[in-house]
Every structure is written in structure tokens, then in C-alpha cells.
Amino acid sequence: MPTYDFTKYTVVGLSNGIGKWCFAPRVTGATSDGKDLVVHYFVPTTGTLACMFNGPLIAFALVPQVKGNVQFVQDPAPF
């Protein structure tokens, strides 16, 4: 298990339930104004035959620690 300094960082996660693995969300970045945090992510819109199995559609990211609110913003898929 990696060791994280939770006085400096927070782990955020999001879940879209169960579905085809190719469509799992992907965290692309996070920005903070020193109080609140905005986490950007996208969900792929295309897949291949290799991802026909179902699995948990989850994503986690290590981000700067915040004391305020965390907001998730879904961006369009880049492809």
C-alpha cells in the first residue's frame, strides 16, 4: 500500500455503478481556489471488443487537501 500524507492530500473517487470497463470514468485534473476543489473527469464514449466484460466504473485521484466543498465536473470525452 502506498503511504499518503493526508495532512497535504485527499483521495477523491467517483463511481458510475457497474458497466462495461471501457466506459469507466477517468479523472483528468483538479483545481483549487485554496478553499474548494473542482475535480474534472470524462467518460469514454467508444469502446472495443476487449472491454465487453462488466466491472465497477470507478476512478480515484490523489488531490490537494481542501477544507471546503468538492465538486465533480464531467467534461466531454476527448475522442
PDB file of C-alpha atoms in Angstrom:
ATOM      1  CA  MET A   1       0.000   0.000   0.000  1.00  0.00           C
ATOM      2  CA  PRO A   2       1.313   3.452  -0.836  1.00  0.00           C
ATOM      3  CA  THR A   3       1.748   5.889   2.026  1.00  0.00           C
ATOM      4  CA  TYR A   4      -0.065   9.217   1.648  1.00  0.00           C
ATOM      5  CA  ASP A   5       0.389  12.319   3.742  1.00  0.00           C
ATOM      6  CA  PHE A   6      -3.250  13.158   4.466  1.00  0.00           C
ATOM      7  CA  THR A   7      -2.232  16.461   6.046  1.00  0.00           C
ATOM      8  CA  LYS A   8      -1.428  17.575   2.471  1.00  0.00           C
ATOM      9  CA  TYR A   9      -3.581  15.360   0.243  1.00  0.00           C
ATOM     10  CA  THR A  10      -7.065  13.923  -0.089  1.00  0.00           C
ATOM     11  CA  VAL A  11      -8.187  10.933  -2.139  1.00  0.00           C
ATOM     12  CA  VAL A  12     -11.337  11.573  -4.166  1.00  0.00           C
ATOM     13  CA  GLY A  13     -13.333   8.973  -6.003  1.00  0.00           C
ATOM     14  CA  LEU A  14     -16.356   8.704  -8.204  1.00  0.00           C
ATOM     15  CA  SER A  15     -18.495   5.789  -9.299  1.00  0.00           C
ATOM     16  CA  ASN A  16     -20.908   5.253 -12.161  1.00  0.00           C
ATOM     17  CA  GLY A  17     -22.040   1.843 -10.917  1.00  0.00           C
ATOM     18  CA  ILE A  18     -21.355  -1.355 -12.854  1.00  0.00           C
ATOM     19  CA  GLY A  19     -20.910  -1.473 -16.621  1.00  0.00           C
ATOM     20  CA  LYS A  20     -18.539  -2.131 -19.498  1.00  0.00           C
ATOM     21  CA  TRP A  21     -14.955  -1.466 -18.373  1.00  0.00           C
ATOM     22  CA  CYS A  22     -14.127   0.758 -21.351  1.00  0.00           C
ATOM     23  CA  PHE A  23     -16.639   3.301 -20.068  1.00  0.00           C
ATOM     24  CA  ALA A  24     -15.124   3.790 -16.616  1.00  0.00           C
ATOM     25  CA  PRO A  25     -14.702   7.475 -15.692  1.00  0.00           C
ATOM     26  CA  ARG A  26     -11.219   8.981 -15.841  1.00  0.00           C
ATOM     27  CA  VAL A  27     -10.099  11.856 -13.649  1.00  0.00           C
ATOM     28  CA  THR A  28      -8.243  14.430 -15.781  1.00  0.00           C
ATOM     29  CA  GLY A  29      -7.397  17.105 -13.244  1.00  0.00           C
ATOM     30  CA  ALA A  30      -8.302  19.054 -10.152  1.00  0.00           C
ATOM     31  CA  THR A  31      -8.131  22.740  -9.322  1.00  0.00           C
ATOM     32  CA  SER A  32      -8.469  24.518  -6.003  1.00  0.00           C
ATOM     33  CA  ASP A  33      -9.012  28.127  -5.033  1.00  0.00           C
ATOM     34  CA  GLY A  34      -7.488  27.398  -1.624  1.00  0.00           C
ATOM     35  CA  LYS A  35     -10.865  26.543  -0.127  1.00  0.00           C
ATOM     36  CA  ASP A  36     -12.917  24.447  -2.549  1.00  0.00           C
ATOM     37  CA  LEU A  37     -11.863  21.816  -5.074  1.00  0.00           C
ATOM     38  CA  VAL A  38     -13.146  21.112  -8.590  1.00  0.00           C
ATOM     39  CA  VAL A  39     -12.381  17.644  -9.987  1.00  0.00           C
ATOM     40  CA  HIS A  40     -12.652  17.222 -13.772  1.00  0.00           C
ATOM     41  CA  TYR A  41     -13.329  13.857 -15.366  1.00  0.00           C
ATOM     42  CA  PHE A  42     -14.639  12.343 -18.564  1.00  0.00           C
ATOM     43  CA  VAL A  43     -16.357   9.115 -19.519  1.00  0.00           C
ATOM     44  CA  PRO A  44     -15.161   7.463 -22.747  1.00  0.00           C
ATOM     45  CA  THR A  45     -17.881   7.159 -25.377  1.00  0.00           C
ATOM     46  CA  THR A  46     -16.273   4.492 -27.550  1.00  0.00           C
ATOM     47  CA  GLY A  47     -15.010   1.035 -26.689  1.00  0.00           C
ATOM     48  CA  THR A  48     -13.625  -2.105 -28.263  1.00  0.00           C
ATOM     49  CA  LEU A  49     -14.484  -5.792 -28.122  1.00  0.00           C
ATOM     50  CA  ALA A  50     -11.742  -6.111 -25.491  1.00  0.00           C
ATOM     51  CA  CYS A  51     -13.926  -4.349 -22.912  1.00  0.00           C
ATOM     52  CA  MET A  52     -17.071  -6.444 -23.154  1.00  0.00           C
ATOM     53  CA  PHE A  53     -16.814  -7.526 -19.503  1.00  0.00           C
ATOM     54  CA  ASN A  54     -18.705  -5.708 -16.778  1.00  0.00           C
ATOM     55  CA  GLY A  55     -16.862  -4.189 -13.860  1.00  0.00           C
ATOM     56  CA  PRO A  56     -17.014  -1.327 -11.375  1.00  0.00           C
ATOM     57  CA  LEU A  57     -16.955   2.026 -13.156  1.00  0.00           C
ATOM     58  CA  ILE A  58     -14.776   3.841 -10.632  1.00  0.00           C
ATOM     59  CA  ALA A  59     -11.927   6.332 -10.605  1.00  0.00           C
ATOM     60  CA  PHE A  60      -9.744   7.651  -7.798  1.00  0.00           C
ATOM     61  CA  ALA A  61      -7.233  10.502  -7.666  1.00  0.00           C
ATOM     62  CA  LEU A  62      -4.844  11.998  -5.128  1.00  0.00           C
ATOM     63  CA  VAL A  63      -5.560  15.737  -4.906  1.00  0.00           C
ATOM     64  CA  PRO A  64      -4.522  18.662  -2.703  1.00  0.00           C
ATOM     65  CA  GLN A  65      -6.286  18.656   0.667  1.00  0.00           C
ATOM     66  CA  VAL A  66      -9.221  21.033   0.953  1.00  0.00           C
ATOM     67  CA  LYS A  67     -11.432  22.035   3.854  1.00  0.00           C
ATOM     68  CA  GLY A  68     -14.307  23.225   1.671  1.00  0.00           C
ATOM     69  CA  ASN A  69     -16.528  21.581  -0.896  1.00  0.00           C
ATOM     70  CA  VAL A  70     -15.554  19.160  -3.642  1.00  0.00           C
ATOM     71  CA  GLN A  71     -17.358  19.497  -6.960  1.00  0.00           C
ATOM     72  CA  PHE A  72     -17.159  16.998  -9.826  1.00  0.00           C
ATOM     73  CA  VAL A  73     -17.420  18.334 -13.393  1.00  0.00           C
ATOM     74  CA  GLN A  74     -17.878  15.963 -16.319  1.00  0.00           C
ATOM     75  CA  ASP A  75     -16.067  17.177 -19.417  1.00  0.00           C
ATOM     76  CA  PRO A  76     -16.729  15.880 -22.937  1.00  0.00           C
ATOM     77  CA  ALA A  77     -14.712  12.823 -23.920  1.00  0.00           C
ATOM     78  CA  PRO A  78     -11.598  13.919 -25.853  1.00  0.00           C
ATOM     79  CA  PHE A  79     -12.138  11.313 -28.595  1.00  0.00           C
TER      80      PHE A  79
END
